[in-house]
Coordinates of C-alpha atoms in Angstrom, one line a residue:
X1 CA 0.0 0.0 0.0
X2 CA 2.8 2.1 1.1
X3 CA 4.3 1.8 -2.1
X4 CA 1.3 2.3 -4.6
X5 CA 1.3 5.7 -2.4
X6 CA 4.3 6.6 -3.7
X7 CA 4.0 5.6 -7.4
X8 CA 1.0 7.9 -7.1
X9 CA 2.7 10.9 -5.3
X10 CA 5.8 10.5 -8.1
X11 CA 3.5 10.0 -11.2
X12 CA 1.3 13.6 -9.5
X13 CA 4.3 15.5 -9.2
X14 CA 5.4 14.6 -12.9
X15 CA 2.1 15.8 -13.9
X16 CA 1.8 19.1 -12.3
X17 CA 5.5 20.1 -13.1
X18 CA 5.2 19.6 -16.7
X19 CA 3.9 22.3 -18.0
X20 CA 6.3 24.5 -16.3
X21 CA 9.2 22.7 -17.2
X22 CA 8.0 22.9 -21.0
X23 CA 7.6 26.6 -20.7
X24 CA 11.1 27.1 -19.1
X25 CA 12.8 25.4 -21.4
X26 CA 10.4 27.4 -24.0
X27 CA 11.6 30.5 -22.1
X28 CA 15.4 29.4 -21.6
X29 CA 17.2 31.4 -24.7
X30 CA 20.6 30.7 -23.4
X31 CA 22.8 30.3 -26.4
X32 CA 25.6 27.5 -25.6
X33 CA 23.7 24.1 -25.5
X34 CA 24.2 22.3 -22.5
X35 CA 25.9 19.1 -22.5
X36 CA 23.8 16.1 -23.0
X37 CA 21.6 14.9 -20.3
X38 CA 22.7 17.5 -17.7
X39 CA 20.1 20.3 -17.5
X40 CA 17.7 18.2 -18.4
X41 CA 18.8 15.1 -15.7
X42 CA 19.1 17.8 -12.6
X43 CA 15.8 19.9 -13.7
X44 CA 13.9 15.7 -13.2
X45 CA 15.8 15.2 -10.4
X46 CA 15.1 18.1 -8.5
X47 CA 11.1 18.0 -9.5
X48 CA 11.1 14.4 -8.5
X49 CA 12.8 15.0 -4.8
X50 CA 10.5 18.1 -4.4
X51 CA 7.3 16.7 -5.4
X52 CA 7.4 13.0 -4.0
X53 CA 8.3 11.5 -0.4
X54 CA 11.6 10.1 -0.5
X55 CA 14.2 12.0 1.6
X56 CA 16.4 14.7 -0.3
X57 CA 19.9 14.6 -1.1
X58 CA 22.3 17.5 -1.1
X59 CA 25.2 16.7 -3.0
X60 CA 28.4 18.8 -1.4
X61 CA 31.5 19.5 -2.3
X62 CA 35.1 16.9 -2.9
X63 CA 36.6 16.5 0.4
X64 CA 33.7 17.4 3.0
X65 CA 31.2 15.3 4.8
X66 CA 29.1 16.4 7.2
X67 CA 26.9 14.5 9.5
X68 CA 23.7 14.9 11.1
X69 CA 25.0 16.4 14.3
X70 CA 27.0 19.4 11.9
X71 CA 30.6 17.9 12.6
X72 CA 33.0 18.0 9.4
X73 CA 35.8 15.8 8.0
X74 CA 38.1 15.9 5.7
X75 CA 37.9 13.0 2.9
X76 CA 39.9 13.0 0.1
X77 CA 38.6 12.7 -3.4
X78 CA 35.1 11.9 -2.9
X79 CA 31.7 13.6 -3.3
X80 CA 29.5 12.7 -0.4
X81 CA 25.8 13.4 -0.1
X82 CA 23.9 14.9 3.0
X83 CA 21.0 12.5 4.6
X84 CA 18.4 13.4 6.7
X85 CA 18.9 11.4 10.6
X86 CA 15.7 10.4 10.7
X87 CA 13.5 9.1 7.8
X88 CA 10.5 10.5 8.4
X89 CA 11.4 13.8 9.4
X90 CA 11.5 17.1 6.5
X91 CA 12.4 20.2 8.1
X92 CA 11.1 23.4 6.4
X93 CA 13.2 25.5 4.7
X94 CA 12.6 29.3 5.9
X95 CA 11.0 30.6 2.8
X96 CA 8.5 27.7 3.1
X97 CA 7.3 29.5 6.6
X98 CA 6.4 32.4 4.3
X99 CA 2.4 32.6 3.9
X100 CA 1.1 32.4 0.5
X101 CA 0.5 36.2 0.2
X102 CA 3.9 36.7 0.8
X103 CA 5.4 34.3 -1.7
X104 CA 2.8 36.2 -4.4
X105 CA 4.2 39.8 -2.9
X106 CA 7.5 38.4 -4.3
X107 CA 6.7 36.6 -7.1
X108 CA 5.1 39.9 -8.5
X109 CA 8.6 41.1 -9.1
X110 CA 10.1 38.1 -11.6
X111 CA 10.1 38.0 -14.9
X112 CA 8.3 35.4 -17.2
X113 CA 11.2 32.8 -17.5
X114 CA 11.8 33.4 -14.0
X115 CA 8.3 32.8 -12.8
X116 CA 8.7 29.5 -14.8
X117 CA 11.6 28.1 -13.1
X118 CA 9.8 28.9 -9.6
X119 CA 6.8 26.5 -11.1
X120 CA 9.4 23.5 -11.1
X121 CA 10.5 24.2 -7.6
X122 CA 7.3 22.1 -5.7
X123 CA 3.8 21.4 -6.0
X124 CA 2.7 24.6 -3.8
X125 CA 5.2 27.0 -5.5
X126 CA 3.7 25.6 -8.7
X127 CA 0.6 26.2 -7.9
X128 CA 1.2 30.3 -6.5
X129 CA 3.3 30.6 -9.9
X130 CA 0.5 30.4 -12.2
X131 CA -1.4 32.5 -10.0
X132 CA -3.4 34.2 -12.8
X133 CA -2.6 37.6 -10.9
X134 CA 0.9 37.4 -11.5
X135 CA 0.3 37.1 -15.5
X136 CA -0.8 40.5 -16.6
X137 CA 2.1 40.4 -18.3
X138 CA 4.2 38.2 -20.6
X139 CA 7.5 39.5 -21.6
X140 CA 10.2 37.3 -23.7
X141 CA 13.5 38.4 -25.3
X142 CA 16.1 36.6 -27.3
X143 CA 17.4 36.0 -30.6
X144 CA 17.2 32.4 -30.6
X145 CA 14.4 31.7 -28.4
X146 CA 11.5 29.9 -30.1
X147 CA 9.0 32.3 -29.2
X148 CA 6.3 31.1 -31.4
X149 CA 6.2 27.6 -28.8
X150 CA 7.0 29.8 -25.8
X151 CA 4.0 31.9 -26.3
X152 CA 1.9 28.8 -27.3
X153 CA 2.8 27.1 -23.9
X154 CA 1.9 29.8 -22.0
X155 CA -1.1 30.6 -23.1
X156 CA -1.9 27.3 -23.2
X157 CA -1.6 26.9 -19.1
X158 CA -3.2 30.4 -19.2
X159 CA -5.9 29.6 -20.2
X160 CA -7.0 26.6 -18.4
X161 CA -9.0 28.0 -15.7
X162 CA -10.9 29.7 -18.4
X163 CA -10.9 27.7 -21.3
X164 CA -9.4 28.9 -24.7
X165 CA -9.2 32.8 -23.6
X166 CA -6.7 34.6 -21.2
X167 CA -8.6 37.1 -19.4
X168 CA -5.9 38.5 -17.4
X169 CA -2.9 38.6 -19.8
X170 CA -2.8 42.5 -20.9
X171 CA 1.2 43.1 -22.0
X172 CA 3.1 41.1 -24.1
X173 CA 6.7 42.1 -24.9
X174 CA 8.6 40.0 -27.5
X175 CA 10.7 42.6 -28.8
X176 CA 14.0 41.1 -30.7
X177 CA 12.6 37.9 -31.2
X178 CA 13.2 37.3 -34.2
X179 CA 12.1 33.9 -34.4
X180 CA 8.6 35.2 -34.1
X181 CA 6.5 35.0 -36.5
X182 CA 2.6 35.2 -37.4
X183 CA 2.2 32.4 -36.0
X184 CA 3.2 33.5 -32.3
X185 CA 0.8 36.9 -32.8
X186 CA -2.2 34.5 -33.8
X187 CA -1.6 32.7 -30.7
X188 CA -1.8 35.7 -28.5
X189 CA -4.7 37.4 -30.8
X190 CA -6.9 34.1 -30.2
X191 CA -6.3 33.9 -26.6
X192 CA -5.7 37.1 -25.4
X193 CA -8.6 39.5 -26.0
X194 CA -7.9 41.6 -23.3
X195 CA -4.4 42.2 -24.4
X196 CA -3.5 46.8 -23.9
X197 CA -0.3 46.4 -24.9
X198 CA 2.1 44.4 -27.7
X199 CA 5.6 45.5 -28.3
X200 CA 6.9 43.5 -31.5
X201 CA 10.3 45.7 -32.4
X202 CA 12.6 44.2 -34.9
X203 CA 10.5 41.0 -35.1
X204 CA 11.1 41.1 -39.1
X205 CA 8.8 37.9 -40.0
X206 CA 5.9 39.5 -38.5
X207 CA 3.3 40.8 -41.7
X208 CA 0.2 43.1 -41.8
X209 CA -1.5 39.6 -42.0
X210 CA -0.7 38.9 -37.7
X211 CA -1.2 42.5 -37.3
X212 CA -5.1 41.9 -38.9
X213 CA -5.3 39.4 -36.1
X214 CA -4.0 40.6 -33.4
X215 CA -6.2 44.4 -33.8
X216 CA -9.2 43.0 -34.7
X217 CA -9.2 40.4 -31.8
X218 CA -8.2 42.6 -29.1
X219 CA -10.5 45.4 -29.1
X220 CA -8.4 47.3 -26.4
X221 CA -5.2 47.5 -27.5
X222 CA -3.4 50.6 -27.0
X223 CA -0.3 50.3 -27.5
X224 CA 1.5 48.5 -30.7
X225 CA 5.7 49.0 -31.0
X226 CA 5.9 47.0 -34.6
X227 CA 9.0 49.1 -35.2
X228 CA 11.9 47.5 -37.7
X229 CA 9.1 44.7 -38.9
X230 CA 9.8 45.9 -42.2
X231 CA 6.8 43.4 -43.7
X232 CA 4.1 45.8 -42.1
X233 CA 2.6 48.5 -44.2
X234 CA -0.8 48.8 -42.1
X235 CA -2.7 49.4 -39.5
X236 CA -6.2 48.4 -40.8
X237 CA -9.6 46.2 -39.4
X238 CA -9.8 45.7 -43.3
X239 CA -7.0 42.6 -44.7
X240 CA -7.2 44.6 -48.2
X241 CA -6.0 48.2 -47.0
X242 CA -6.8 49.6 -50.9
X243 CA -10.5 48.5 -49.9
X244 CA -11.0 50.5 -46.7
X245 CA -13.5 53.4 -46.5
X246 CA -12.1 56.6 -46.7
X247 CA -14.1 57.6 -43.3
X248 CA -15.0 53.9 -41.6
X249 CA -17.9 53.9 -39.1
X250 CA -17.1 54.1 -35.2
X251 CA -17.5 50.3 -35.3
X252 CA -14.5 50.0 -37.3
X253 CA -12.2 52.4 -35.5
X254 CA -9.2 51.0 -33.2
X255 CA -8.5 51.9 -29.8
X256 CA -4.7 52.2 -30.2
X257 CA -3.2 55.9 -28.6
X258 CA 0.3 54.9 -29.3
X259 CA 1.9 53.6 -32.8
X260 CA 5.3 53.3 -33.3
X261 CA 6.7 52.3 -37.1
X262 CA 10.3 53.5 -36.9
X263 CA 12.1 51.5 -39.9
X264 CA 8.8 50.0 -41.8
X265 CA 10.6 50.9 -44.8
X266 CA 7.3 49.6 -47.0
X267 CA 4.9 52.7 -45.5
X268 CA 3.9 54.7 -47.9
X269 CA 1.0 57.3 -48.1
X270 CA -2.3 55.4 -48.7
X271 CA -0.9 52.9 -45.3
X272 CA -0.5 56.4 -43.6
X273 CA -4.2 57.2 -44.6
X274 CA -5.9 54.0 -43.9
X275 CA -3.6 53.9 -40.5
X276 CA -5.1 57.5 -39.5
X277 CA -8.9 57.1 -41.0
X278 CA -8.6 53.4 -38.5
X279 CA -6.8 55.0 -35.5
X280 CA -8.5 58.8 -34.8
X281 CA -7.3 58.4 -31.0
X282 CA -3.7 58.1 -31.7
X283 CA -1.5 60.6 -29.4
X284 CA 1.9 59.2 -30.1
X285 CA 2.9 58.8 -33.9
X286 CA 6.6 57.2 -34.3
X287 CA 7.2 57.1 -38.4
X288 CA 11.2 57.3 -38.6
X289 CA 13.3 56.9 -41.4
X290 CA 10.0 55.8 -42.9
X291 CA 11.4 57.2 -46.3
X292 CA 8.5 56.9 -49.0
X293 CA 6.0 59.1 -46.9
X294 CA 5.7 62.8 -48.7
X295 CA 3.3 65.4 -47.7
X296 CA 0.3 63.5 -48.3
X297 CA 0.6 61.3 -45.4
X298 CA 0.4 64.4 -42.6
X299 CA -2.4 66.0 -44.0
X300 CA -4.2 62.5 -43.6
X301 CA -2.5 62.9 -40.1
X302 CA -4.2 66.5 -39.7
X303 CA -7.5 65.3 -41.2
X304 CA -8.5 62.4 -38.9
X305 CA -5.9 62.4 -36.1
X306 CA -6.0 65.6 -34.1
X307 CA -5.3 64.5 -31.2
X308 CA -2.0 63.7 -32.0
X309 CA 1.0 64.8 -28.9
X310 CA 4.0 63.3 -30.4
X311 CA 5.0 63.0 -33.7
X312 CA 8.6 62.0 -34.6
X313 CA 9.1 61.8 -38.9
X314 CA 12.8 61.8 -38.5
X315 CA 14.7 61.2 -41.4
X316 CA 11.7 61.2 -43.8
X317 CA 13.5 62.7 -46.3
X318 CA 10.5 64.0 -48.9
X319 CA 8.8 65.9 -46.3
X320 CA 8.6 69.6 -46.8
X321 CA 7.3 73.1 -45.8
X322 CA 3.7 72.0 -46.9
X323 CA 3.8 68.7 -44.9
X324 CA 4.8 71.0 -41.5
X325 CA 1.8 73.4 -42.5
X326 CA -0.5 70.3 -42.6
X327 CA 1.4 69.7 -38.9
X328 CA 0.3 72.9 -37.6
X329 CA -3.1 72.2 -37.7
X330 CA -2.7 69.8 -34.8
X331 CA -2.4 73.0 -33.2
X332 CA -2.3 73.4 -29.5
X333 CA -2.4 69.6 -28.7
X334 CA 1.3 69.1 -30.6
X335 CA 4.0 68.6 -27.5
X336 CA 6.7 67.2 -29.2
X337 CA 8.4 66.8 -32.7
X338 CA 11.0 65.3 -34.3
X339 CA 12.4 66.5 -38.0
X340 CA 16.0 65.3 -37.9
X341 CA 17.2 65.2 -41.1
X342 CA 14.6 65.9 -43.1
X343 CA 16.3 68.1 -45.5
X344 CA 13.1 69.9 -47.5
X345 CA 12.4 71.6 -43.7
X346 CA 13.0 75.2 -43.7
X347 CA 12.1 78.4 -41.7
X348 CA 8.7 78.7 -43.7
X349 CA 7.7 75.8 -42.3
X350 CA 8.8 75.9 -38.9
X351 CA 6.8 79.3 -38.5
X352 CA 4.0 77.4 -39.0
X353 CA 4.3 74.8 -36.3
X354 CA 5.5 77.9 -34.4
X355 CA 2.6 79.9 -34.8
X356 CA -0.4 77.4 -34.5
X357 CA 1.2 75.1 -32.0
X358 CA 2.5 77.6 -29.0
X359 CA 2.7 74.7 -26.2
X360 CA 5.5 73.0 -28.0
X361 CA 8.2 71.3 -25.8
X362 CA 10.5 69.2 -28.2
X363 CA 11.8 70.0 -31.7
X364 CA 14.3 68.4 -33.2
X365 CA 15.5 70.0 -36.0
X366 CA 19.0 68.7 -36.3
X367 CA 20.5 69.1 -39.7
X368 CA 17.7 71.1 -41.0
X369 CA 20.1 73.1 -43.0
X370 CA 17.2 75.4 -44.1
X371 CA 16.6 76.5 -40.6
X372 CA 18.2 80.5 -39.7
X373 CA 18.0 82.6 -37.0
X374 CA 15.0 83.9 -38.7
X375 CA 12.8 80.4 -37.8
X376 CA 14.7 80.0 -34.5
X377 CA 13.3 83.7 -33.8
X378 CA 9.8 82.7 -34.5
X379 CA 9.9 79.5 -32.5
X380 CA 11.5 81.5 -29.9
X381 CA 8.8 84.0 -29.4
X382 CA 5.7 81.9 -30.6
X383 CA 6.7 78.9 -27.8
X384 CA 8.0 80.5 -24.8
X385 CA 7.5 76.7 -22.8
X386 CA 10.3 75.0 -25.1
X387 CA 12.0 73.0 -23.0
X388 CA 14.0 70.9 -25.5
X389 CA 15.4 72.1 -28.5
X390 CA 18.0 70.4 -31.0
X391 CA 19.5 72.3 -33.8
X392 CA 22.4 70.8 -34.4
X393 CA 24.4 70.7 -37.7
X394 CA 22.5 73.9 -38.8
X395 CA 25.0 75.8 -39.7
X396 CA 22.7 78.8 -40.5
X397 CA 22.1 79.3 -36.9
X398 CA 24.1 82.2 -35.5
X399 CA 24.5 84.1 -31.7
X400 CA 21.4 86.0 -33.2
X401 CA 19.3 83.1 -32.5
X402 CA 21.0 81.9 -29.7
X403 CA 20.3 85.2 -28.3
X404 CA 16.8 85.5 -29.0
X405 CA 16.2 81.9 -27.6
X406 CA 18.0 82.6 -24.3
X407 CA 15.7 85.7 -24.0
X408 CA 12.7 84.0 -24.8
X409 CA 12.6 80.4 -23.2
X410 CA 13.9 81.1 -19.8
X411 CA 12.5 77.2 -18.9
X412 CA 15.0 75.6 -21.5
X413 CA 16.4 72.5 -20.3
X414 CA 18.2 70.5 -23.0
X415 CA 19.8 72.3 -25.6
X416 CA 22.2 70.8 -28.8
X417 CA 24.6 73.6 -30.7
X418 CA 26.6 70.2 -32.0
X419 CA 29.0 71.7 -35.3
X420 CA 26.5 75.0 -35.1
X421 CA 30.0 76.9 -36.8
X422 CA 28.7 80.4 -36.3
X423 CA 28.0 80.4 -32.5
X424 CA 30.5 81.6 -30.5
X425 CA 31.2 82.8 -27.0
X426 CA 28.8 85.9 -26.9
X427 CA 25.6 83.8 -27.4
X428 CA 26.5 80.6 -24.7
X429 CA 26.5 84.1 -22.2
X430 CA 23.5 85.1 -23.1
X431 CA 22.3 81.9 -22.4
X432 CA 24.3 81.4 -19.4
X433 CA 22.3 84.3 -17.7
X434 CA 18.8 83.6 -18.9
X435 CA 18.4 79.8 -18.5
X436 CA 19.5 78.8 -15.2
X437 CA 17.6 75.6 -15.7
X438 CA 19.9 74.5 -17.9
X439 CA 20.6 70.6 -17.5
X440 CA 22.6 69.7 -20.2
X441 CA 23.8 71.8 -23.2
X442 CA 26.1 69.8 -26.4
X443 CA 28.9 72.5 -28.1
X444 CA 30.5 69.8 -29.6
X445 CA 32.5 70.5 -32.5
X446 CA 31.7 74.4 -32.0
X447 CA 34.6 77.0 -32.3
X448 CA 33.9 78.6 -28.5
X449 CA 35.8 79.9 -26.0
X450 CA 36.3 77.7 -22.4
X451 CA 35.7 81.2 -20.7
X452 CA 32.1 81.1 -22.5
X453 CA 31.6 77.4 -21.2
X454 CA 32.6 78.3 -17.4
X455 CA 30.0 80.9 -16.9
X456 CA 27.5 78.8 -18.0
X457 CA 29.0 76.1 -15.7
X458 CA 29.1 79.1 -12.9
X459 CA 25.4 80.2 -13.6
X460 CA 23.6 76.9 -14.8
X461 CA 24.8 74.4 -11.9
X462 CA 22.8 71.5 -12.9
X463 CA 23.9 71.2 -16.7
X464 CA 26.1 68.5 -18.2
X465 CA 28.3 70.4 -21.0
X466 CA 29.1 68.1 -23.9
X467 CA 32.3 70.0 -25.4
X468 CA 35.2 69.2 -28.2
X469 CA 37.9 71.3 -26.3
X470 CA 40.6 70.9 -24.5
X471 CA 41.1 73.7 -22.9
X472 CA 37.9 73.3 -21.1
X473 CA 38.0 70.9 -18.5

């Protein structure tokens, strides 16, 4: 009898730990392969003396043996192992005095793969792992991790107290997996229809097909980072984006705020337009070195998206003066923008973004060439709460400018001169006396004086100076 107990308790544990110890290895993207048999041996091993009743061993060190009254001796070559005296006796460890709230307290700070190794520690901690309030989020990362299984696994033991649908799981982060593919996003689009939150960056195999799935399945998705998937041209409730409505009914629309499609190299105007007639609550807007987008694509931003806060079109190189006037109609709701590099840019334009959108904070206009003291005046004046501005490698920007932006944005913060070759000394005082708040200012590659860069050192205590020069120090 004794012993059919005991077949029963091992061929339980076995059971219960299974799952976990498929999803750890899911989970386990360590690159060197193990030799064969080890991991895999002492991962059994230690499920087997955890989850059934015969007395543990603890395999020490050559040379040491200790007994059960603590004593140590000294025997040479061999690897002993540490017995319990007495057969039926199991002391608890201290963290197994812990109460079940308190192991979840602390299990609320591990990560996924983490939170799967705990599950092949014992039956209890198995059971306080998969704790569906420790799974609001999933988050993976790897270059050879085979996500696609990993997130199949998971959802998989997800979903058994509520069969085929995750209810709990709201953030999934697989960003540089690159063994994802559609596959893995159907997964998570079929179980996970509460999901707020997907990051997929540089996940290359990924398509607009998984992307169909995965925002027409999940209702409140918010959030979607497909950044550097270079197959996704649309955001769209519609698989055939040249068929969607110009204007689609509410029922249509997606909830996502934030969208970020830095290095989708295919975008191109009509995705921009079916993105923004589909997503008329996006507030952040990420489309760098998204090169094929012209003009065309922010007025459809303007049209159906004015809510928009953030907008970064860095290095979209075929953007112009027209495209910032279609910007500016965003008007006072625009926080931040980002036109490094875009080469078409020139004061014109940024007197329009000046002039309709006054609570400005950010603008990057690094190697806007066009840009002159004239359009740093403007901006100046037109958005006294600038608190970050970037004009580096304009080299049209003089001490003029630098003066009137000292005078006029007293609450500048960050501020980049970088190879700005006709600033000098006279401007960094001006703006040594005028912007205390000053935290970090970049002269690199300027021709200024060290005696310039001490004063503002002397008068802005907080700022970090980024400098080229030796003298300064």
């Amino acid at each position: 009898m004794g012993a059919n107990n005991g077949k029963h308790s091992e061929s339980e544990g076995k059971g219960s730990s299974s799952v976990s110890s498929d999803v750890s290895s899911s989970t386990d993207h360590t690159p060197t392969k193990p030799p064969k048999n080890a991991a895999t041996s002492e991962d059994s091993d230690l499920s087997m003396r955890t989850l059934s009743t015969p007395s543990p061993a603890l395999i020490l060190a050559p040379q040491t043996i200790i007994s059960g009254n603590n004593s140590s001796s000294s025997v040479s070559g061999e690897t002993v192992a540490l017995v319990h005296p007495s057969p039926g006796h199991h002391p608890l460890a201290p963290v197994d005095l812990l109460p079940d709230n308190t192991l979840l307290q602390m299990f609320s700070h591990l990560s996924t793969n983490q939170l799967c190794r705990c599950a092949r520690v014992c039956r209890r901690w198995y059971n306080l792992a998969w704790d569906p309030r420790l799974w609001s989020s999933v988050r993976l990362g790897g270059e050879l991790l085979h996500v696609d299984r990993a997130l199949r696994v998971l959802t998989h033991r997800l979903c058994q107290d509520t069969p085929n649908v995750c209810l709990t799981l709201e953030t999934v982060v697989v960003s540089g997996c690159r063994r994802l593919t559609d596959r893995g996003l159907h997964t998570v689009a079929l179980c996970c229809p509460e999901l707020r939150h997907l990051e997929v960056a540089g996940c290359y195999n990924v398509s607009d097909e998984a992307v169909f799935e995965v925002v027409s399945r999940c209702p409140n998705l918010e959030h979607l980072d497909v950044s550097g998937c270079t197959k996704v041209t649309c955001i769209s409730l519609a698989q055939d984006s040249s068929m969607t409505p110009l204007s689609p009914p509410s029922c249509q629309q997606i909830a996502i705020r934030y969208l970020d499609m830095t290095d989708c190299f295919s975008l191109e105007d009509e995705g921009v337009r079916t993105i923004a007639s589909h997503c008329p609550r996006l507030t952040h807007l990420y489309l760098r070195r998204c090169q094929r987008l012209t003009d065309e694509a922010l007025r459809q931003l303007a049209l159906h998206c004015p809510a928009i806060r953030e907008l970064s079109l860095s290095d979209c190189r075929l953007v112009s003066d027209f495209g910032l006037r279609e910007v500016a109609r965003l008007e006072g709701r625009l926080r931040y923008l980002s036109l490094a590099h875009c080469c078409r840019i020139t004061d014109v334009g940024v007197r329009y973004v000046a002039r309709y959108c006054p609570r400005l904070r950010y603008l990057n206009a690094r190697g806007c060439e066009g840009l002159t003291d004239h359009g740093l005046g403007h901006l100046a004046r037109s958005c006294p709460k600038l608190r970050s501005l970037d004009v580096g490698k304009c080299p049209l920007v003089s001490d003029l400018g630098l003066e009137q932006l000292a005078r006029s944005c007293p609450g500048l913060r960050r501020l980049s001169l970088r190879a700005c070759e006709s600033v000098s000394g006279r401007g960094l005082r001006v703006l040594a006396t005028h912007c205390p708040e000053l935290q970090l200012l970049n002269v690199q590659e300027c021709e200024v004086p060290a005696e310039a860069l001490r004063l503002v050192r002397r008068h802005c205590r907080r700022c970090v100076i980024e400098h080229t020069i030796p003298a300064f120090y």
